[in-house]
mmCIF file of C-alpha atoms (C1' of nucleotides) in Angstrom:
data_model
loop_
_atom_site.group_PDB
_atom_site.id
_atom_site.type_symbol
_atom_site.label_atom_id
_atom_site.label_comp_id
_atom_site.label_asym_id
_atom_site.label_seq_id
_atom_site.Cartn_x
_atom_site.Cartn_y
_atom_site.Cartn_z
ATOM 1 C CA MET A 107 126.739 92.150 83.572
ATOM 2 C CA ARG A 108 123.963 89.683 84.320
ATOM 3 C CA PRO A 109 122.726 89.454 87.880
ATOM 4 C CA LEU A 110 124.734 86.906 89.866
ATOM 5 C CA PHE A 111 123.074 83.521 90.260
ATOM 6 C CA HIS A 112 121.775 82.484 93.683
ATOM 7 C CA PRO A 113 120.036 79.174 94.345
ATOM 8 C CA ALA A 114 116.653 79.240 96.095
ATOM 9 C CA ILE A 115 117.044 78.007 99.664
ATOM 10 C CA GLU A 116 115.129 74.792 98.906
ATOM 11 C CA ASP A 117 117.619 74.007 96.120
ATOM 12 C CA VAL A 118 120.630 74.292 98.402
ATOM 13 C CA ARG A 119 122.309 70.902 98.790
ATOM 14 C CA PRO A 120 124.362 69.849 101.811
ATOM 15 C CA GLU A 121 127.188 68.466 99.651
ATOM 16 C CA ALA A 122 127.608 71.888 98.035
ATOM 17 C CA ILE A 123 127.859 73.559 101.436
ATOM 18 C CA LEU A 124 130.365 71.008 102.713
ATOM 19 C CA HIS A 125 132.400 71.267 99.562
ATOM 20 C CA ALA A 126 132.417 75.070 99.763
ATOM 21 C CA LEU A 127 133.496 75.098 103.405
ATOM 22 C CA ALA A 128 135.968 72.209 103.071
ATOM 23 C CA ASP A 129 138.453 74.788 101.813
ATOM 24 C CA PRO A 130 139.940 76.665 104.773
ATOM 25 C CA HIS A 131 140.269 79.868 102.714
ATOM 26 C CA ARG A 132 136.607 79.816 101.845
ATOM 27 C CA ALA A 133 135.643 78.922 105.404
ATOM 28 C CA ALA A 134 137.691 81.888 106.641
ATOM 29 C CA ILE A 135 136.060 84.179 104.087
ATOM 30 C CA PHE A 136 132.621 82.981 105.100
ATOM 31 C CA ALA A 137 133.374 83.373 108.806
ATOM 32 C CA THR A 138 134.596 86.912 108.161
ATOM 33 C CA ILE A 139 131.477 87.849 106.217
ATOM 34 C CA MET A 140 129.370 86.580 109.086
ATOM 35 C CA ARG A 141 131.312 88.340 111.801
ATOM 36 C CA ALA A 142 131.506 91.610 109.848
ATOM 37 C CA GLY A 143 127.855 92.458 110.283
ATOM 38 C CA CYS A 144 127.019 90.342 107.275
ATOM 39 C CA VAL A 145 128.272 92.698 104.567
ATOM 40 C CA GLU A 146 131.745 92.764 103.122
ATOM 41 C CA ALA A 147 133.253 93.751 99.789
ATOM 42 C CA CYS A 148 135.319 91.115 98.025
ATOM 43 C CA SER A 149 138.528 93.108 97.985
ATOM 44 C CA ALA A 150 138.447 93.529 101.763
ATOM 45 C CA LEU A 151 139.225 89.828 101.986
ATOM 46 C CA SER A 152 142.195 89.461 99.729
ATOM 47 C CA VAL A 153 144.360 88.477 102.675
ATOM 48 C CA VAL A 154 143.262 85.404 104.596
ATOM 49 C CA GLY A 155 145.416 84.361 107.491
ATOM 50 C CA ASP A 156 148.869 85.322 106.230
ATOM 51 C CA ARG A 157 148.337 84.473 102.589
ATOM 52 C CA VAL A 158 147.491 86.845 99.747
ATOM 53 C CA ILE A 159 144.901 85.364 97.417
ATOM 54 C CA PRO A 160 144.968 86.453 93.760
ATOM 55 C CA LYS A 161 141.881 88.264 92.498
ATOM 56 C CA SER A 162 140.868 85.509 90.121
ATOM 57 C CA SER A 163 140.987 82.865 92.834
ATOM 58 C CA LEU A 164 139.081 85.120 95.200
ATOM 59 C CA SER A 165 136.427 85.727 92.592
ATOM 60 C CA ASN A 166 136.115 82.009 92.163
ATOM 61 C CA HIS A 167 135.864 81.398 95.927
ATOM 62 C CA PHE A 168 133.004 83.877 96.106
ATOM 63 C CA LYS A 169 131.313 82.147 93.221
ATOM 64 C CA VAL A 170 131.546 78.780 94.974
ATOM 65 C CA LEU A 171 130.154 80.210 98.217
ATOM 66 C CA ARG A 172 127.376 81.970 96.304
ATOM 67 C CA GLU A 173 126.348 78.931 94.285
ATOM 68 C CA ALA A 174 126.423 76.754 97.392
ATOM 69 C CA GLY A 175 123.767 79.109 98.826
ATOM 70 C CA LEU A 176 125.980 80.429 101.615
ATOM 71 C CA ILE A 177 126.186 84.088 100.615
ATOM 72 C CA ARG A 178 124.203 86.614 98.644
ATOM 73 C CA SER A 179 126.241 88.988 96.472
ATOM 74 C CA GLU A 180 125.017 92.156 94.880
ATOM 75 C CA ARG A 181 126.625 94.862 92.889
ATOM 76 C CA HIS A 182 126.678 98.309 94.518
ATOM 77 C CA GLY A 183 128.281 100.622 92.038
ATOM 78 C CA VAL A 184 131.755 99.390 91.325
ATOM 79 C CA GLU A 185 131.924 96.892 94.143
ATOM 80 C CA VAL A 186 130.123 93.710 95.102
ATOM 81 C CA ARG A 187 128.702 93.377 98.589
ATOM 82 C CA ASN A 188 128.313 89.994 100.176
ATOM 83 C CA ALA A 189 125.821 89.078 102.863
ATOM 84 C CA SER A 190 125.739 85.716 104.563
ATOM 85 C CA ARG A 191 122.546 83.682 104.133
ATOM 86 C CA TRP A 192 123.083 82.218 107.607
ATOM 87 C CA THR A 193 119.476 82.449 108.846
ATOM 88 C CA GLU A 194 118.058 80.900 105.685
ATOM 89 C CA VAL A 195 120.579 78.051 105.726
ATOM 90 C CA GLU A 196 120.195 77.581 109.474
ATOM 91 C CA GLY A 197 116.428 77.309 108.963
ATOM 92 C CA ARG A 198 116.829 74.582 106.379
ATOM 93 C CA PHE A 199 119.765 72.688 107.957
ATOM 94 C CA PRO A 200 119.704 73.477 111.685
ATOM 95 C CA GLY A 201 123.062 73.229 113.425
ATOM 96 C CA LEU A 202 125.046 72.640 110.245
ATOM 97 C CA LEU A 203 126.821 75.982 109.933
ATOM 98 C CA THR A 204 127.225 76.367 113.681
ATOM 99 C CA GLY A 205 128.907 72.988 113.868
ATOM 100 C CA ILE A 206 131.260 73.780 110.999
ATOM 101 C CA ILE A 207 132.264 77.251 112.155
ATOM 102 C CA ASN A 208 132.790 76.024 115.712
ATOM 103 C CA ALA A 209 134.910 73.141 114.441
ATOM 104 C CA TYR A 210 137.224 75.502 112.567
ATOM 105 C CA ALA A 211 137.397 77.768 115.598
ATOM 106 C CA ALA A 212 138.226 74.816 117.853
ATOM 107 C CA ALA A 213 140.963 73.634 115.499
ATOM 108 C CA ALA A 214 142.449 77.128 115.247
ATOM 109 C CA GLY A 215 142.309 77.481 119.021
ATOM 110 C CA ALA A 216 144.108 74.186 119.528
ATOM 111 C CA ARG A 217 146.805 75.122 116.997
ATOM 112 C CA GLU A 218 147.370 78.449 118.699
ATOM 113 C CA ARG A 219 147.538 76.922 122.160
ATOM 114 C CA GLU A 220 150.197 74.411 121.158
ATOM 115 C CA ARG A 221 152.469 76.905 119.390
ATOM 116 C CA GLY A 222 152.329 79.446 122.203
ATOM 117 C CA PRO A 223 149.403 81.554 123.427
ATOM 118 C CA ALA A 224 151.045 84.819 122.333
ATOM 119 C CA ASP A 225 150.580 84.067 118.647
ATOM 120 C CA PRO A 226 148.843 87.181 117.298
ATOM 121 C CA ARG A 227 146.908 85.471 114.428
ATOM 122 C CA MET B 121 149.932 44.291 105.057
ATOM 123 C CA ARG B 122 150.909 47.177 107.295
ATOM 124 C CA PRO B 123 148.370 48.331 109.872
ATOM 125 C CA LEU B 124 146.022 50.935 108.420
ATOM 126 C CA PHE B 125 146.821 54.522 109.325
ATOM 127 C CA HIS B 126 144.506 56.411 111.671
ATOM 128 C CA PRO B 127 145.125 59.990 112.787
ATOM 129 C CA ALA B 128 145.093 60.746 116.505
ATOM 130 C CA ILE B 129 141.931 62.616 117.418
ATOM 131 C CA GLU B 130 143.856 65.832 118.095
ATOM 132 C CA ASP B 131 145.306 65.692 114.574
ATOM 133 C CA VAL B 132 141.900 65.484 112.938
ATOM 134 C CA ARG B 133 141.237 68.606 110.877
ATOM 135 C CA PRO B 134 137.773 69.984 110.124
ATOM 136 C CA GLU B 135 138.578 70.498 106.439
ATOM 137 C CA ALA B 136 139.364 66.792 106.094
ATOM 138 C CA ILE B 137 136.043 65.852 107.662
ATOM 139 C CA LEU B 138 134.107 68.259 105.453
ATOM 140 C CA HIS B 139 135.936 67.082 102.375
ATOM 141 C CA ALA B 140 135.260 63.449 103.246
ATOM 142 C CA LEU B 141 131.562 64.030 103.846
ATOM 143 C CA ALA B 142 131.102 66.431 100.919
ATOM 144 C CA ASP B 143 130.763 63.351 98.737
ATOM 145 C CA PRO B 144 127.219 61.966 99.066
ATOM 146 C CA HIS B 145 128.471 58.387 98.606
ATOM 147 C CA ARG B 146 130.908 58.730 101.454
ATOM 148 C CA ALA B 147 128.326 60.459 103.606
ATOM 149 C CA ALA B 148 125.932 57.581 102.963
ATOM 150 C CA ILE B 149 128.630 55.040 103.810
ATOM 151 C CA PHE B 150 129.449 56.858 107.019
ATOM 152 C CA ALA B 151 125.783 57.160 107.986
ATOM 153 C CA THR B 152 125.356 53.414 107.395
ATOM 154 C CA ILE B 153 128.358 52.520 109.523
ATOM 155 C CA MET B 154 126.947 54.618 112.318
ATOM 156 C CA ARG B 155 123.427 53.217 112.118
ATOM 157 C CA ALA B 156 124.697 49.637 111.799
ATOM 158 C CA GLY B 157 125.834 49.382 115.406
ATOM 159 C CA CYS B 158 129.136 50.944 114.433
ATOM 160 C CA VAL B 159 130.711 47.953 112.677
ATOM 161 C CA GLU B 160 130.417 47.094 109.032
ATOM 162 C CA ALA B 161 132.540 45.230 106.508
ATOM 163 C CA CYS B 162 133.490 47.148 103.380
ATOM 164 C CA SER B 163 131.806 44.794 100.976
ATOM 165 C CA ALA B 164 128.462 45.159 102.754
ATOM 166 C CA LEU B 165 128.354 48.672 101.363
ATOM 167 C CA SER B 166 128.983 48.141 97.689
ATOM 168 C CA VAL B 167 125.518 49.449 96.881
ATOM 169 C CA VAL B 168 124.761 52.979 98.032
ATOM 170 C CA GLY B 169 121.371 54.368 97.167
ATOM 171 C CA ASP B 170 120.734 52.766 93.785
ATOM 172 C CA ARG B 171 124.287 52.848 92.524
ATOM 173 C CA VAL B 172 126.867 50.063 92.530
ATOM 174 C CA ILE B 173 130.299 51.343 93.494
ATOM 175 C CA PRO B 174 133.341 49.500 92.111
ATOM 176 C CA LYS B 175 135.644 47.883 94.651
ATOM 177 C CA SER B 176 138.550 50.173 93.941
ATOM 178 C CA SER B 177 136.438 53.276 94.449
ATOM 179 C CA LEU B 178 134.974 51.846 97.630
ATOM 180 C CA SER B 179 138.416 51.074 98.963
ATOM 181 C CA ASN B 180 139.387 54.642 98.251
ATOM 182 C CA HIS B 181 136.262 56.038 99.945
ATOM 183 C CA PHE B 182 137.097 54.071 103.076
ATOM 184 C CA LYS B 183 140.629 55.366 102.975
ATOM 185 C CA VAL B 184 139.399 58.960 102.793
ATOM 186 C CA LEU B 185 136.994 58.441 105.695
ATOM 187 C CA ARG B 186 139.717 56.706 107.704
ATOM 188 C CA GLU B 187 142.352 59.374 107.117
ATOM 189 C CA ALA B 188 139.846 62.110 107.901
ATOM 190 C CA GLY B 189 139.493 60.475 111.328
ATOM 191 C CA LEU B 190 135.856 59.484 110.856
ATOM 192 C CA ILE B 191 136.196 55.708 111.024
ATOM 193 C CA ARG B 192 138.498 53.120 112.494
ATOM 194 C CA SER B 193 139.206 50.088 110.295
ATOM 195 C CA GLU B 194 140.783 46.858 111.373
ATOM 196 C CA ARG B 195 141.476 43.599 109.700
ATOM 197 C CA HIS B 196 139.575 40.584 111.049
ATOM 198 C CA GLY B 197 140.792 37.630 109.097
ATOM 199 C CA VAL B 198 140.053 38.234 105.463
ATOM 200 C CA GLU B 199 137.767 41.189 105.963
ATOM 201 C CA VAL B 200 138.089 44.711 107.294
ATOM 202 C CA ARG B 201 135.673 45.936 109.930
ATOM 203 C CA ASN B 202 134.862 49.583 110.221
ATOM 204 C CA ALA B 203 133.723 51.368 113.348
ATOM 205 C CA SER B 204 132.686 54.985 113.414
ATOM 206 C CA ARG B 205 134.765 57.299 115.631
ATOM 207 C CA TRP B 206 131.634 59.356 116.321
ATOM 208 C CA THR B 207 132.143 59.892 120.048
ATOM 209 C CA GLU B 208 135.780 60.915 119.657
ATOM 210 C CA VAL B 209 134.966 63.356 116.852
ATOM 211 C CA GLU B 210 131.897 64.631 118.665
ATOM 212 C CA GLY B 211 134.074 65.299 121.707
ATOM 213 C CA ARG B 212 136.516 67.352 119.700
ATOM 214 C CA PHE B 213 134.055 69.124 117.380
ATOM 215 C CA PRO B 214 130.685 69.147 119.172
ATOM 216 C CA GLY B 215 127.682 69.310 116.878
ATOM 217 C CA LEU B 216 129.657 68.934 113.669
ATOM 218 C CA LEU B 217 128.700 65.414 112.668
ATOM 219 C CA THR B 218 125.160 65.770 113.948
ATOM 220 C CA GLY B 219 124.666 68.867 111.835
ATOM 221 C CA ILE B 220 126.043 67.196 108.730
ATOM 222 C CA ILE B 221 124.118 63.942 109.053
ATOM 223 C CA ASN B 222 120.900 65.818 109.810
ATOM 224 C CA ALA B 223 121.445 68.065 106.803
ATOM 225 C CA TYR B 224 121.748 65.099 104.469
ATOM 226 C CA ALA B 225 118.685 63.517 106.055
ATOM 227 C CA ALA B 226 116.719 66.752 105.656
ATOM 228 C CA ALA B 227 117.722 67.049 102.001
ATOM 229 C CA ALA B 228 116.811 63.425 101.312
ATOM 230 C CA GLY B 229 113.491 63.910 103.072
ATOM 231 C CA ALA B 230 112.686 66.979 101.001
ATOM 232 C CA ARG B 231 113.585 65.195 97.771
ATOM 233 C CA GLU B 232 111.365 62.277 98.657
ATOM 234 C CA ARG B 233 108.435 64.486 99.576
ATOM 235 C CA GLU B 234 108.505 66.344 96.295
ATOM 236 C CA ARG B 235 108.746 63.288 94.054
ATOM 237 C CA GLY B 236 105.949 61.420 95.807
ATOM 238 C CA PRO B 237 105.901 60.078 99.369
ATOM 239 C CA ALA B 238 105.732 56.446 98.160
ATOM 240 C CA ASP B 239 109.314 56.532 96.892
ATOM 241 C CA PRO B 240 110.937 53.515 98.576
ATOM 242 C CA ARG B 241 114.484 54.886 98.715
ATOM 243 C "C1'" DT C 92 131.821 112.813 76.381
ATOM 244 C "C1'" DC C 93 136.093 110.815 77.042
ATOM 245 C "C1'" DC C 94 139.651 109.169 80.214
ATOM 246 C "C1'" DG C 95 141.671 106.855 84.086
ATOM 247 C "C1'" DA C 96 141.137 104.333 88.235
ATOM 248 C "C1'" DT C 97 138.978 100.746 90.748
ATOM 249 C "C1'" DA C 98 136.632 96.266 91.464
ATOM 250 C "C1'" DG C 99 135.528 92.020 89.597
ATOM 251 C "C1'" DT C 100 135.010 88.431 85.947
ATOM 252 C "C1'" DT C 101 136.488 85.483 82.260
ATOM 253 C "C1'" DC C 102 139.812 82.766 79.792
ATOM 254 C "C1'" DC C 103 142.995 79.291 79.500
ATOM 255 C "C1'" DG C 104 147.064 76.386 80.439
ATOM 256 C "C1'" DA C 105 149.525 73.914 84.088
ATOM 257 C "C1'" DA C 106 149.110 71.197 88.143
ATOM 258 C "C1'" DG C 107 146.455 68.381 90.962
ATOM 259 C "C1'" DT C 108 142.535 65.158 92.113
ATOM 260 C "C1'" DT C 109 139.139 61.619 91.320
ATOM 261 C "C1'" DC C 110 137.269 57.576 89.212
ATOM 262 C "C1'" DC C 111 137.394 52.866 88.003
ATOM 263 C "C1'" DG C 112 139.132 48.584 85.426
ATOM 264 C "C1'" DA C 113 142.864 45.403 85.742
ATOM 265 C "C1'" DA C 114 146.428 43.383 88.174
ATOM 266 C "C1'" DC C 115 148.033 42.381 92.618
ATOM 267 C "C1'" DT C 116 148.280 40.905 97.812
ATOM 268 C "C1'" DA C 117 146.740 38.861 102.097
ATOM 269 C "C1'" DT C 118 144.106 35.505 104.602
ATOM 270 C "C1'" DG C 119 141.533 31.330 105.576
ATOM 271 C "C1'" DG C 120 139.670 26.755 104.239
ATOM 272 C "C1'" DG C 121 139.948 22.311 102.205
ATOM 273 C "C1'" DC D 225 149.418 23.817 97.985
ATOM 274 C "C1'" DC D 226 145.723 25.835 95.668
ATOM 275 C "C1'" DC D 227 141.533 28.195 95.419
ATOM 276 C "C1'" DA D 228 138.145 31.646 96.841
ATOM 277 C "C1'" DT D 229 137.246 35.836 99.104
ATOM 278 C "C1'" DA D 230 138.123 40.640 100.522
ATOM 279 C "C1'" DG D 231 140.719 44.546 99.808
ATOM 280 C "C1'" DT D 232 144.623 47.386 97.947
ATOM 281 C "C1'" DT D 233 147.496 49.343 94.406
ATOM 282 C "C1'" DC D 234 148.453 50.903 89.745
ATOM 283 C "C1'" DG D 235 147.739 53.759 85.875
ATOM 284 C "C1'" DG D 236 145.410 56.420 82.532
ATOM 285 C "C1'" DA D 237 141.349 59.163 81.218
ATOM 286 C "C1'" DA D 238 138.226 62.728 82.809
ATOM 287 C "C1'" DC D 239 137.442 66.357 85.755
ATOM 288 C "C1'" DT D 240 138.685 70.271 89.021
ATOM 289 C "C1'" DT D 241 141.383 73.927 90.838
ATOM 290 C "C1'" DC D 242 144.752 77.668 90.712
ATOM 291 C "C1'" DG D 243 146.435 81.924 89.119
ATOM 292 C "C1'" DG D 244 148.316 85.280 85.522
ATOM 293 C "C1'" DA D 245 146.776 88.091 81.726
ATOM 294 C "C1'" DA D 246 143.238 90.140 79.342
ATOM 295 C "C1'" DC D 247 138.674 91.833 79.621
ATOM 296 C "C1'" DT D 248 134.302 94.387 81.428
ATOM 297 C "C1'" DA D 249 131.567 97.461 84.222
ATOM 298 C "C1'" DT D 250 131.061 101.527 86.925
ATOM 299 C "C1'" DC D 251 132.295 105.872 88.926
ATOM 300 C "C1'" DG D 252 134.480 110.471 89.200
ATOM 301 C "C1'" DG D 253 136.747 114.214 87.141
ATOM 302 C "C1'" DA D 254 138.158 117.268 83.217
#
DNA sequence: TCCGATAGTTCCGAAGTTCCGAACTATGGG
DNA sequence: CCCATAGTTCGGAACTTCGGAACTATCGGA
């Protein structure tokens, strides 16, 4: 299998990043990769929120994130490990990812607050 | 014609904003509305970059921006005036719009620099 | 070496979205 | 009342996304 394609940081385009993160599933996946010490196998993420994502869709989500320049994926034996390219992207587009991740967090917080603070999600 | 629909600021979802601004045309339109003292008629924007956008597409772009909560449009006689909802959105999702607009500006700057600094675009 | 299990990728059809020309609607002026 | 202007809606072609089934790569064990 050929090595997975990753754009150089100077070829990363804002519209690709916004498009990648405009999907809440992908945004959740990306947030998880970041939080999880920056390495995460694909299969560990097959449940996002309360929804099971089929393998083929997941694979595609990772491809979109990868080609947008947001993550770096490499094969380790039978599994693929994903690291976020946060610092690179932050260096090129300061404040972009922070703003996006915070926005999703704020929206999730607001949703939780209005449907009862005991919601375990 | 019924009044144009605008979401309340607390109903604005980050994915809608990202989706709206993931299109470089729409991002350019939004950036222009902001720079232009926050009011701009639709037709003033029929040329974005070096590309002429058909009326129907433009109308649709405005609708997407409006329903994402990014602009407020109101009829003034025969024309529609558009104001950016920057401060509202900034209050709800701090840093989001700034990060996005800066990212596009950075990308445009880089493109210009590499194809010759005399590029008038 | 061969086999089975595991982890992902590719393929492809159905469903959904976007684009844009043409027809339509609303408003103001003469 | 009619025309011009500014936008919206309609509809079909082109593109994108989703997800099941089939495929591929790698590891561990016999």
